[in-house]
Amino acid sequence: MKWRIILALTFFCLALAAVCVRYAPLRVATHPVGDPADLGLVIGFLPAELDGGRVVRRSAATGKLVVPLADARGAQTVVLQLRTERAGSVAVKMGPQTLQLAGTAAYRSYSLFAPAVSSPRLTISLTGRMGNAVLVDEVSVTGRPGIPPIVDFLALLLLATIPALLMLLTARLPFDWALLPSLVVLILLTVLPAADRRALLNFGPLAALVVCAVASSAPLRARPTFALILLLAAALRWYALGWGGGYAFHPEEQALLAGHSSSVFTLLIRGTALTAGWISGNPGWSTGWGLVLIGRAWSALLGTALIVAVYVLAVHLLRPRWALLATAFVACTPGLVQQSHVAGEVQWIVLSVVVLVLLSTRILFAPQPWTIAATFGVAAGIIYGVPAGVVWLVAPAVAHLATRRRHPEYVVRSAMLLALLAAGILRWTSETVALTAETQRADFVVAGGQRPYIYPLFSILLWALGPLLTQLGVVGWATAAVQAGHVRLERRWLPLLAASGVAFGVAGHGPHYRLDELLPLMPLLSLTSAFLLQTYSQRLRFWLGQRAVRLLAATSLGLALAATLGLLNVYRAPDSRLMASRWLLGRLSESDTLLLDAGVGVPLPLGVSNIYRASWLPLSAPLASGMEASASALPQARYLVTTLDASELSDAARKAGSACLYTALFDGRFGFEERTSFTPKPHIGSWSIDDRRADPLMHRYDHLRLYIYERTLSPRPEVVAQVERCIAETKS
């Protein structure tokens, strides 16, 4: 124990040196004022407008720019790029000092010294003389050198304690395994880019307090491996929650902002936002980006709680070592980590399903009244939240049938099951009719027309769970089903197997597939994967067989973790829609027409779709309606933004009418040439994952691929007529 304490102190000193070295360099940040994602707050300015090829903001009276700084040392110099509507002076107030600038009708850069005040943000007030409007293009800020303020220094101290706390947490593990988590955290603190410095200062102390709470908890300290898995899962789910740069691209988040959602999860988010606004005195938490962040925080919290529920369920079904492996599978699953970064209901539904299966399994062991009541309560919640949630009633129904029929509460449970079954069928029927009438209503509906069971298995679950883990899960489900029919001890798997089998049979049949019905299968398939590996470990007792099982388990876990880390690298990078918008803003003129493919989904940010003449084309939409209008509109456009390129023409050819348009677009008959593309992919270093074969819902919202084409030649009239005839023949 003495050597562990010495090593913990050594890790603390090394981590403190690493974070201080990362803190020391200055940072110069440029914030385009027309981009609301870069500035913390813009007060007293009109919406973005185009002025001489620049996207600027015009002050209504006194405009205030609240600029975020890299740390609390304050700013050293500020460079403002602005002009006035007419010649005249501009009063610039930064802290206690007020400066007078000579404004001109042309854009100029003004370099100013910032006040020597330690603060994590800088407020700049701009007032034109006698109502003269000020048009601001961008502001650049250079940080201040020197010793960090006491607040930042305390944050660095707490951040440096994490490797030392991990050494104390893993005191029960072998020395080499106990050393590994601290080394990994120390390396991360050393290699994380400077862009994460502000996030480390803001959330590092909170992370240190969480690790301290875990290390001081007796139940978790007695299970150090599970505690490490829980911390890893929390880190994967809470890291980079601010992706999107201030914009909500996911349809559920847009519905949350528009007030179109009235579910229990939405009410929980809004209640938390109102409470946070009341405590902090900032009403911005209940609107806009603050509301989205609170929703994502709830998704990450529920995703972390899912790890605890899966571990408790795994302990009931598997041996301790394999229960830890199943928990690690769920912690590193890419699909669950992805949904933890969205303010949606999927994590709520997945957690409810796992809790329902856990309670149903406990009924087999001890059908206590509280267990039965909780089971039916969770089942009622799932039925209310998911249209096809009635299929998960199979789990408590199987557990109910497997218990003794002479139990005095058997009749009561049967009546409750029948009542829930009737309510669930009525809700499912009504929702199915509404979905058939209006398929675009559901945000998580995958386009139909694909092969039943094959498409959801290989285009959704295979990418959301990992290729090797999906295969192990399916084979493990079949193995567990066979053993549950022959071995009495394995009948405890019956609720899980029956519920997951019926759920996949219903959700995978189509013709439309919903993620909130398919993703709850992932933790259950992770459990069956661990069961298969446990079975092989018991059968293959010779040396080579044991090594093969361990290699298979490590490979499955490694591939899932690599895919998750690649996805987090996507969240760290700027969104492709933001990058495409900045590229277009520097090249479009006021007379140009911008065409947006329907696959883009939402208007481009930074005011691109509002500043310029933009219209939508149904190029990658699944229907052929409007294709003739697209053929006529393309020759008048200057730029086209689409989500498909020439390599995906075979997929587009399956959609009626679109193949004619795409062929003419890509072979140059319409006079378009590809200028640039923004194609983010999950990656680790130079190794990237091409997920184009996955369902579009797996990459449409968080790492959408965009291709920008420019029209350089005017197409001949006969080319347009030929494409229109092709579309008409295809439709007929």
XYZ file of C-alpha atoms in Angstrom:
732
model
C 0.000 0.000 0.000
C 2.940 2.305 0.685
C 4.143 2.046 -2.918
C 0.630 2.765 -4.191
C 0.487 5.996 -2.156
C 3.882 7.047 -3.491
C 2.754 6.299 -7.046
C -0.486 8.232 -6.484
C 1.507 11.297 -5.383
C 3.807 10.872 -8.393
C 0.828 10.752 -10.752
C -0.583 13.869 -9.104
C 2.665 15.806 -9.644
C 2.983 14.657 -13.255
C -0.656 15.486 -14.033
C -0.335 18.926 -12.437
C 2.776 19.640 -14.502
C 1.014 18.468 -17.687
C -2.098 20.609 -17.217
C -0.037 23.669 -16.186
C 2.103 23.345 -19.314
C -1.062 23.085 -21.414
C -2.503 26.113 -19.609
C 0.530 28.395 -20.017
C 0.520 29.286 -23.776
C -1.431 32.275 -25.026
C -4.382 31.767 -27.296
C -5.632 33.982 -30.099
C -9.274 33.444 -31.022
C -11.216 35.041 -33.893
C -15.007 35.241 -33.614
C -17.098 36.116 -36.697
C -19.927 38.247 -35.351
C -22.304 36.917 -37.995
C -21.838 33.461 -36.463
C -23.907 33.165 -33.272
C -22.133 29.935 -32.391
C -18.781 31.645 -31.814
C -19.936 34.464 -29.552
C -21.321 33.766 -26.128
C -23.992 36.424 -26.432
C -24.937 39.160 -28.901
C -27.137 41.909 -27.415
C -28.582 44.898 -29.244
C -27.685 43.717 -32.770
C -29.976 42.996 -35.681
C -29.931 39.581 -37.422
C -27.037 38.772 -39.724
C -26.980 40.519 -43.086
C -24.781 40.613 -46.169
C -22.670 43.737 -46.621
C -20.130 43.823 -49.422
C -19.459 40.094 -49.327
C -19.230 40.051 -45.535
C -21.775 38.569 -43.127
C -22.092 41.224 -40.438
C -24.405 42.419 -37.684
C -25.775 45.948 -37.384
C -26.249 47.546 -33.967
C -29.716 48.875 -33.228
C -28.575 51.336 -30.531
C -25.883 50.164 -28.130
C -24.610 46.753 -29.132
C -22.876 44.409 -26.690
C -20.570 41.536 -27.597
C -19.879 39.000 -24.835
C -16.718 37.227 -26.014
C -15.668 33.944 -24.340
C -11.973 33.763 -23.359
C -9.737 30.718 -23.182
C -9.273 31.062 -19.420
C -9.908 33.448 -16.542
C -6.670 35.426 -17.004
C -8.566 37.920 -19.158
C -7.663 39.480 -22.508
C -4.518 41.334 -23.555
C -5.506 42.898 -26.873
C -8.708 43.114 -28.886
C -8.957 43.668 -32.656
C -12.332 44.879 -33.942
C -13.182 44.853 -37.637
C -16.095 47.224 -38.199
C -17.470 50.239 -40.030
C -20.151 52.833 -39.393
C -23.150 53.596 -41.549
C -21.850 57.141 -41.967
C -18.621 58.772 -40.844
C -18.555 59.499 -37.144
C -17.106 58.426 -33.824
C -17.852 55.152 -32.055
C -17.704 54.753 -28.258
C -16.140 51.426 -27.262
C -16.526 50.413 -23.618
C -14.574 47.462 -22.190
C -14.884 47.191 -18.426
C -14.191 50.512 -16.696
C -12.536 52.192 -19.708
C -14.270 53.899 -22.646
C -12.486 54.686 -25.920
C -13.513 56.827 -28.877
C -12.834 55.455 -32.365
C -13.079 57.353 -35.639
C -15.587 55.370 -37.655
C -15.492 55.260 -41.444
C -17.790 54.001 -44.177
C -15.203 51.332 -45.110
C -14.247 48.382 -42.936
C -11.175 48.953 -40.757
C -9.361 46.970 -38.077
C -8.953 48.657 -34.691
C -6.420 47.192 -32.248
C -7.183 48.004 -28.612
C -5.661 47.134 -25.252
C -8.088 45.245 -23.032
C -8.465 46.091 -19.333
C -6.275 44.074 -16.958
C -9.157 42.187 -15.370
C -9.227 38.455 -14.652
C -12.408 37.117 -16.200
C -13.494 34.147 -18.362
C -15.348 36.509 -20.735
C -15.022 40.025 -22.099
C -17.955 42.409 -22.663
C -17.556 44.997 -25.424
C -20.167 47.766 -25.816
C -20.363 49.687 -29.113
C -22.346 52.935 -29.427
C -22.411 55.096 -32.550
C -22.647 58.854 -32.160
C -26.154 60.308 -32.627
C -27.694 56.938 -33.544
C -25.044 56.083 -36.127
C -25.305 52.315 -36.736
C -22.176 50.196 -36.269
C -21.639 47.171 -38.545
C -19.292 44.589 -36.982
C -17.623 41.863 -39.009
C -15.420 40.024 -36.505
C -13.538 40.408 -33.231
C -10.152 38.837 -32.415
C -8.937 38.415 -28.836
C -5.418 37.654 -27.585
C -5.264 36.114 -24.124
C -3.244 37.469 -21.222
C -0.059 35.703 -20.019
C 0.998 35.247 -16.420
C 0.106 33.224 -13.353
C -3.381 31.690 -13.449
C -6.024 33.175 -11.154
C -6.907 31.318 -7.998
C -10.103 29.900 -9.546
C -8.270 28.383 -12.513
C -5.428 27.155 -10.298
C -7.875 25.319 -8.032
C -9.499 23.807 -11.123
C -6.086 22.588 -12.325
C -5.344 21.127 -8.884
C -8.614 19.202 -8.835
C -8.055 18.015 -12.395
C -4.605 16.708 -11.484
C -6.023 14.602 -8.645
C -7.928 12.276 -11.005
C -4.972 9.900 -11.762
C -4.123 9.751 -8.051
C -7.729 8.991 -7.110
C -7.834 6.188 -9.673
C -4.769 4.627 -8.014
C -6.621 4.604 -4.704
C -9.792 3.252 -6.319
C -7.959 0.270 -7.841
C -6.201 -0.782 -4.627
C -7.843 -4.239 -4.786
C -6.661 -4.929 -8.337
C -3.287 -6.410 -9.294
C -0.535 -3.826 -9.505
C -0.172 -3.766 -13.297
C -3.928 -3.484 -13.878
C -4.206 -0.802 -11.191
C -1.512 1.229 -12.941
C -3.207 1.243 -16.353
C -6.187 3.631 -15.694
C -3.955 6.288 -14.136
C -1.514 6.084 -17.051
C -4.332 6.438 -19.583
C -5.753 9.529 -17.849
C -2.280 11.067 -17.553
C -1.673 10.560 -21.282
C -5.063 12.099 -22.109
C -4.320 15.180 -20.004
C -1.028 15.519 -21.876
C -2.209 15.054 -25.459
C -5.643 16.721 -25.425
C -5.590 19.697 -27.830
C -5.646 23.283 -26.648
C -9.204 23.665 -27.895
C -10.345 21.541 -24.944
C -8.646 23.792 -22.375
C -11.735 25.839 -21.557
C -13.812 22.669 -21.174
C -11.193 21.162 -18.860
C -11.264 24.236 -16.642
C -15.064 24.250 -16.550
C -15.795 20.560 -16.115
C -12.496 19.186 -14.784
C -13.328 19.972 -11.137
C -16.738 18.333 -11.507
C -15.113 15.230 -13.016
C -12.603 15.140 -10.134
C -15.427 15.349 -7.587
C -17.247 12.488 -9.322
C -14.121 10.309 -9.283
C -13.586 11.224 -5.616
C -17.166 10.206 -4.789
C -16.687 6.889 -6.603
C -13.357 6.243 -4.851
C -14.873 6.985 -1.425
C -17.927 4.765 -1.980
C -17.508 1.436 -0.189
C -19.684 -0.611 -2.625
C -17.814 0.740 -5.649
C -14.426 0.461 -3.984
C -15.246 -3.214 -3.356
C -15.929 -3.563 -7.117
C -13.104 -1.531 -8.679
C -13.479 -3.029 -12.160
C -17.143 -2.090 -12.340
C -16.300 1.385 -10.986
C -13.736 1.878 -13.773
C -16.263 0.717 -16.400
C -18.812 3.140 -14.968
C -16.334 6.036 -15.113
C -15.362 5.099 -18.691
C -19.013 5.008 -19.742
C -19.658 8.382 -18.120
C -16.626 9.926 -19.854
C -17.723 8.618 -23.263
C -21.257 9.910 -22.783
C -20.474 13.326 -21.285
C -17.563 14.258 -23.540
C -18.315 16.737 -26.375
C -21.979 17.276 -25.513
C -21.743 20.715 -27.126
C -21.353 19.399 -30.674
C -23.164 21.416 -33.336
C -21.607 24.746 -32.390
C -24.767 26.303 -30.986
C -27.175 24.805 -33.550
C -29.644 21.953 -33.082
C -29.569 19.724 -36.178
C -31.395 16.718 -34.746
C -35.181 16.623 -35.358
C -35.978 15.746 -31.742
C -33.957 18.724 -30.547
C -35.696 20.959 -33.074
C -39.070 19.666 -31.846
C -37.964 20.418 -28.281
C -37.085 23.998 -29.191
C -40.299 24.464 -31.166
C -42.422 23.108 -28.303
C -43.937 20.335 -30.449
C -43.051 17.541 -28.024
C -45.107 16.899 -24.877
C -43.649 13.624 -23.611
C -42.607 12.931 -20.030
C -38.953 13.272 -20.999
C -39.618 16.705 -22.535
C -41.433 17.832 -19.388
C -38.446 16.653 -17.359
C -36.067 18.721 -19.513
C -38.199 21.842 -19.301
C -38.632 21.471 -15.551
C -34.876 21.149 -15.097
C -34.294 24.180 -17.328
C -36.717 26.310 -15.327
C -35.059 25.212 -12.072
C -31.576 25.941 -13.430
C -32.701 29.373 -14.634
C -34.268 30.167 -11.249
C -31.153 29.099 -9.316
C -28.640 30.834 -11.594
C -30.795 33.860 -12.403
C -30.205 33.217 -16.129
C -33.454 32.673 -18.080
C -31.438 31.541 -21.098
C -31.407 27.960 -19.769
C -35.079 27.528 -20.672
C -34.724 28.610 -24.305
C -32.480 27.931 -27.266
C -29.094 26.338 -26.867
C -29.334 26.140 -23.075
C -32.437 23.940 -23.325
C -30.685 21.653 -25.815
C -27.658 21.283 -23.512
C -29.876 20.355 -20.570
C -31.631 17.755 -22.722
C -28.295 16.269 -23.777
C -27.135 16.246 -20.162
C -30.220 14.248 -19.203
C -29.547 11.785 -22.050
C -25.955 11.362 -20.866
C -27.120 10.890 -17.273
C -29.655 8.241 -18.276
C -27.006 6.563 -20.438
C -24.708 6.382 -17.410
C -27.520 5.004 -15.230
C -28.065 2.333 -17.899
C -24.628 0.891 -17.053
C -25.701 0.292 -13.452
C -28.966 -1.365 -14.537
C -27.172 -3.608 -17.043
C -24.610 -4.663 -14.429
C -27.321 -5.609 -11.920
C -29.143 -7.592 -14.619
C -25.895 -9.247 -15.739
C -25.130 -10.365 -12.164
C -28.478 -12.193 -12.137
C -27.766 -13.941 -15.444
C -23.985 -14.411 -15.728
C -20.957 -15.229 -13.662
C -19.161 -12.196 -12.163
C -16.349 -11.967 -14.713
C -18.678 -12.258 -17.675
C -21.154 -9.829 -16.096
C -18.362 -7.240 -16.086
C -17.631 -8.022 -19.738
C -21.296 -7.524 -20.713
C -21.308 -4.202 -18.843
C -18.152 -3.130 -20.681
C -19.814 -4.029 -23.999
C -22.746 -1.718 -23.209
C -20.416 1.045 -21.971
C -18.538 1.101 -25.294
C -21.466 0.561 -27.683
C -21.313 3.271 -30.408
C -25.078 3.529 -30.889
C -25.799 4.129 -27.211
C -22.986 6.679 -26.927
C -24.340 8.455 -30.008
C -27.848 8.688 -28.556
C -26.405 10.035 -25.284
C -25.301 13.116 -27.236
C -28.849 13.872 -28.416
C -31.657 15.448 -26.388
C -33.995 12.613 -27.329
C -36.065 9.922 -25.665
C -34.077 6.899 -26.817
C -31.935 6.646 -23.668
C -35.046 6.947 -21.526
C -36.696 4.088 -23.435
C -33.589 1.858 -23.413
C -33.164 2.288 -19.654
C -36.857 1.527 -19.077
C -36.638 -1.666 -21.138
C -33.564 -2.908 -19.247
C -35.221 -2.146 -15.886
C -38.361 -3.979 -17.030
C -36.342 -7.074 -18.005
C -34.453 -6.874 -14.690
C -37.673 -6.723 -12.666
C -39.186 -9.545 -14.729
C -36.114 -11.674 -14.026
C -36.405 -10.983 -10.300
C -40.020 -12.199 -10.396
C -38.674 -15.646 -11.283
C -36.523 -15.659 -8.135
C -38.803 -13.906 -5.629
C -42.185 -12.522 -6.744
C -42.432 -9.899 -4.015
C -45.242 -7.305 -4.116
C -42.922 -4.324 -4.659
C -41.177 -6.100 -7.531
C -44.496 -6.859 -9.217
C -45.800 -3.324 -8.732
C -42.584 -1.789 -10.091
C -42.661 -4.161 -13.064
C -46.145 -3.161 -14.121
C -45.375 0.516 -13.517
C -42.335 0.430 -15.802
C -44.296 -1.550 -18.409
C -47.047 1.087 -18.382
C -44.412 3.808 -18.892
C -42.912 1.986 -21.871
C -46.348 1.532 -23.437
C -46.974 5.259 -23.031
C -43.591 6.242 -24.500
C -43.282 3.839 -27.457
C -46.104 2.970 -29.873
C -44.959 -0.675 -30.072
C -44.018 -0.792 -26.369
C -46.656 -3.450 -25.785
C -44.240 -6.065 -27.171
C -42.014 -5.630 -24.093
C -44.902 -6.948 -21.976
C -43.662 -10.350 -23.090
C -40.923 -10.188 -20.425
C -43.216 -9.894 -17.371
C -45.756 -12.201 -19.037
C -43.188 -14.993 -19.427
C -41.963 -14.458 -15.860
C -45.584 -14.531 -14.663
C -46.313 -17.801 -16.454
C -43.123 -19.391 -15.125
C -44.054 -18.765 -11.471
C -46.322 -20.951 -9.372
C -49.942 -20.715 -10.440
C -51.156 -21.414 -6.906
C -49.688 -18.183 -5.647
C -52.522 -16.071 -4.111
C -51.610 -13.019 -6.241
C -51.616 -14.943 -9.523
C -55.154 -13.868 -10.490
C -54.413 -10.211 -9.706
C -51.257 -10.263 -11.808
C -53.111 -11.910 -14.677
C -55.773 -9.195 -14.631
C -53.132 -6.439 -14.575
C -51.313 -8.051 -17.503
C -54.485 -8.285 -19.546
C -55.353 -4.648 -18.817
C -51.895 -3.454 -19.845
C -52.027 -5.652 -22.930
C -55.339 -4.147 -24.014
C -54.120 -0.588 -23.440
C -50.887 -1.265 -25.305
C -52.650 -2.792 -28.304
C -55.029 0.174 -28.555
C -52.142 2.667 -28.454
C -50.093 0.633 -30.915
C -52.991 0.414 -33.366
C -53.703 4.162 -33.251
C -50.048 5.081 -33.643
C -49.592 2.634 -36.525
C -52.540 4.147 -38.407
C -51.170 7.651 -37.891
C -47.687 6.563 -38.978
C -49.033 4.937 -42.130
C -50.951 8.090 -43.035
C -48.026 10.423 -42.365
C -44.655 8.666 -42.316
C -42.690 11.901 -41.979
C -44.288 12.615 -38.592
C -41.975 10.304 -36.660
C -38.439 11.617 -36.277
C -36.961 8.184 -35.763
C -38.621 6.406 -38.683
C -36.218 4.865 -41.153
C -37.310 4.925 -44.789
C -39.180 1.795 -45.764
C -38.953 -0.396 -48.817
C -36.007 -2.445 -47.535
C -35.841 -6.172 -46.884
C -37.468 -7.107 -43.556
C -35.115 -8.237 -40.753
C -32.082 -8.174 -43.039
C -31.995 -4.387 -43.368
C -32.409 -3.518 -39.656
C -29.904 -6.184 -38.679
C -27.124 -5.228 -41.098
C -27.798 -1.500 -41.628
C -28.769 -0.430 -38.104
C -27.777 -2.891 -35.382
C -24.541 -3.895 -37.099
C -23.330 -0.266 -37.079
C -24.859 0.720 -33.753
C -23.494 -2.287 -31.858
C -20.359 -3.188 -33.792
C -19.899 -5.922 -36.434
C -18.357 -8.625 -34.239
C -20.539 -7.866 -31.226
C -23.707 -8.115 -33.327
C -22.742 -11.561 -34.600
C -21.881 -12.758 -31.108
C -25.169 -11.367 -29.798
C -27.323 -13.132 -32.395
C -25.525 -16.468 -31.984
C -25.572 -16.019 -28.206
C -29.338 -15.405 -28.281
C -29.862 -18.687 -30.145
C -27.501 -20.536 -27.789
C -29.247 -19.175 -24.704
C -32.652 -20.122 -26.155
C -31.517 -23.722 -26.667
C -30.003 -23.989 -23.200
C -33.026 -22.360 -21.540
C -35.155 -25.163 -22.960
C -32.883 -27.933 -21.615
C -31.141 -26.604 -18.504
C -33.363 -25.595 -15.608
C -30.885 -23.046 -14.252
C -30.826 -21.154 -17.556
C -34.582 -20.544 -17.488
C -33.770 -17.235 -15.836
C -32.964 -16.070 -19.388
C -36.539 -16.662 -20.572
C -37.909 -13.105 -19.992
C -34.960 -11.504 -21.808
C -34.958 -13.973 -24.694
C -38.706 -13.883 -25.236
C -38.985 -10.093 -25.041
C -36.005 -9.398 -27.321
C -37.113 -12.008 -29.852
C -40.667 -10.685 -30.093
C -39.424 -7.073 -30.152
C -37.091 -7.744 -33.071
C -39.806 -9.744 -34.828
C -42.143 -6.749 -34.661
C -39.664 -3.884 -35.128
C -37.673 -5.628 -37.864
C -40.630 -6.578 -40.030
C -41.065 -3.098 -41.494
C -42.009 -1.534 -43.800
C -40.735 1.303 -41.579
C -38.132 0.925 -38.850
C -37.905 3.055 -35.715
C -34.700 3.521 -33.773
C -36.527 3.777 -30.461
C -37.821 0.237 -31.083
C -34.534 -1.269 -32.313
C -31.922 0.347 -30.067
C -33.291 -1.199 -26.809
C -32.102 -4.515 -28.244
C -28.445 -3.473 -27.980
C -27.890 -3.986 -24.224
C -29.793 -7.276 -24.431
C -27.618 -8.489 -27.314
C -24.540 -7.463 -25.323
C -25.719 -9.766 -22.532
C -26.249 -12.666 -24.933
C -22.781 -12.013 -26.405
C -21.242 -12.384 -22.951
C -23.324 -15.544 -22.397
C -21.937 -17.077 -25.581
C -18.358 -16.312 -24.519
C -19.058 -17.716 -21.061
C -20.415 -20.920 -22.621
C -17.335 -21.275 -24.829
C -15.093 -20.663 -21.820
C -16.798 -23.501 -19.935
C -16.616 -25.900 -22.889
C -13.107 -25.082 -24.170
C -11.071 -25.714 -21.042
C -7.759 -26.385 -22.779
C -5.119 -23.648 -23.014
C -5.646 -22.695 -26.657
C -9.417 -22.570 -26.282
C -9.232 -20.220 -23.300
C -6.862 -17.909 -25.169
C -9.169 -17.915 -28.201
C -12.173 -16.933 -26.063
C -10.216 -14.122 -24.418
C -8.978 -12.898 -27.794
C -12.532 -12.910 -29.159
C -13.809 -10.953 -26.153
C -10.974 -8.415 -26.335
C -11.418 -7.958 -30.094
C -15.164 -7.358 -29.746
C -14.644 -4.825 -26.972
C -11.747 -3.155 -28.800
C -13.708 -2.707 -32.042
C -16.693 -1.225 -30.206
C -14.461 1.161 -28.253
C -12.575 2.200 -31.401
C -15.831 3.004 -33.207
C -17.000 5.040 -30.206
C -13.758 7.011 -29.988
C -13.965 7.691 -33.726
C -17.479 9.037 -33.233
C -16.301 11.326 -30.413
C -13.639 12.738 -32.741
C -16.473 13.728 -35.074
C -18.201 15.574 -32.238
C -15.007 17.474 -31.431
C -14.629 18.789 -34.979
C -16.746 21.621 -36.460
C -20.000 20.458 -37.988
C -19.988 19.982 -41.764
C -22.952 22.358 -42.159
C -21.029 25.123 -40.371
C -17.949 24.533 -42.538
C -20.006 24.499 -45.743
C -21.790 27.696 -44.684
C -18.507 29.536 -44.080
C -17.219 28.345 -47.458
C -20.341 29.605 -49.237
C -20.416 32.951 -47.419
C -17.028 33.811 -48.847
C -18.035 33.084 -52.449
C -21.704 33.810 -53.008
C -22.902 37.170 -54.258
C -26.306 38.705 -53.659
C -27.564 37.838 -57.141
C -26.630 34.139 -56.911
C -29.151 31.374 -56.340
C -28.338 28.562 -53.917
C -30.054 25.182 -54.231
C -30.207 22.810 -51.273
C -30.773 19.104 -51.610
C -33.646 17.791 -49.480
C -31.163 15.438 -47.831
C -29.547 18.405 -46.064
C -32.622 18.348 -43.863
C -32.382 21.808 -42.249
C -31.490 25.287 -43.540
C -27.772 25.955 -43.504
C -26.604 27.866 -40.404
C -25.006 31.300 -40.191
C -27.904 32.806 -42.142
C -26.827 31.353 -45.509
C -30.319 30.204 -46.440
C -31.813 33.536 -45.335
C -29.240 35.952 -46.762
C -29.190 34.430 -50.239
C -31.937 33.226 -52.516
C -32.157 29.576 -51.516
C -34.648 26.898 -52.512
C -35.035 23.193 -51.819
C -34.817 20.346 -54.295
C -36.092 16.788 -53.675
C -32.943 15.233 -55.131
C -32.248 12.624 -52.463
C -35.818 12.387 -51.229
C -37.347 8.917 -51.511
C -40.180 10.126 -53.771
C -40.070 11.391 -57.321
C -42.454 14.293 -56.826
C -40.915 17.558 -57.935
C -38.190 16.032 -60.104
C -39.360 17.937 -63.193
C -39.128 21.204 -61.254
C -35.617 20.226 -60.181
C -34.559 19.690 -63.784
C -35.793 23.193 -64.633
C -34.292 24.876 -61.550
C -30.781 23.447 -61.774
C -29.697 25.473 -64.849
C -30.519 28.749 -63.018
C -28.551 27.926 -59.862
C -25.001 29.015 -59.084
C -24.266 26.496 -56.330
C -25.842 23.203 -55.355
C -25.387 21.601 -51.925
C -26.177 17.885 -51.908
C -25.581 14.876 -49.678
C -24.746 12.367 -52.441
C -21.821 12.076 -54.804
C -21.146 10.088 -57.962
C -20.115 6.958 -56.033
C -23.609 6.733 -54.525
C -25.447 6.926 -57.845
C -26.382 3.254 -57.622
C -28.308 3.958 -54.398
C -30.020 6.958 -55.952
C -30.941 4.923 -59.030
C -33.320 2.870 -56.921
C -35.434 5.975 -56.341
C -37.887 6.751 -59.081
C -36.822 9.636 -61.295
C -33.758 10.698 -59.356
C -31.322 8.594 -61.396
C -32.019 10.714 -64.474
C -31.203 13.918 -62.624
C -28.153 12.551 -60.848
C -26.643 11.128 -64.027
C -26.931 14.462 -65.814
C -25.568 16.285 -62.762
C -22.536 14.094 -62.184
C -21.481 13.635 -65.833
C -21.437 17.419 -66.370
C -24.350 17.784 -68.791
C -25.935 20.384 -66.507
C -22.643 22.294 -66.392
C -21.899 21.568 -62.689
C -18.470 20.756 -61.280
C -17.698 19.622 -57.751
C -15.802 22.400 -55.952
C -15.377 21.031 -52.456
C -16.807 18.541 -50.009
C -17.151 18.256 -46.253
C -17.277 14.592 -45.375
C -16.666 13.973 -41.672
C -16.181 10.332 -40.714
C -15.570 8.593 -37.406
C -11.788 8.373 -37.201
C -8.852 7.716 -34.909
C -5.811 9.430 -36.344
C -5.521 8.463 -40.003
C -7.810 5.435 -39.617
C -11.413 6.262 -40.538
C -14.667 4.310 -40.598
C -16.711 4.580 -43.777
C -20.298 4.295 -42.540
C -22.047 5.049 -45.825
C -23.577 1.570 -45.838
C -25.285 2.261 -42.529
C -28.792 3.648 -42.428
C -28.778 7.433 -43.023
C -30.195 8.060 -39.548
C -26.905 6.816 -38.108
C -24.951 9.708 -39.672
C -27.424 12.247 -41.072
C -27.589 14.526 -38.054
C -24.207 14.449 -36.310
C -21.764 13.954 -39.223
C -23.626 14.707 -42.437
C -21.626 14.520 -45.675
C -22.007 17.573 -47.915
C -20.845 18.102 -51.497
C -20.885 21.557 -53.115
C -21.221 21.844 -56.901
C -20.797 25.060 -58.896
C -22.368 25.691 -62.273
C -19.667 26.800 -64.686
C -21.563 26.354 -67.978
C -25.168 26.809 -69.029
C -26.749 23.518 -70.161
C -28.242 23.209 -73.604
C -32.074 23.212 -73.782
C -32.118 19.747 -75.350
C -30.281 18.348 -72.288
C -32.983 19.694 -69.939
C -35.715 18.316 -72.211
C -33.998 14.926 -72.349
C -33.821 14.710 -68.535
C -37.481 15.720 -68.196
C -38.501 12.980 -70.648
C -36.431 10.454 -68.691
C -38.168 11.438 -65.457
C -41.598 11.209 -67.065
C -40.844 7.756 -68.527
C -39.526 6.496 -65.188
C -42.616 7.683 -63.321
C -44.951 6.170 -65.872
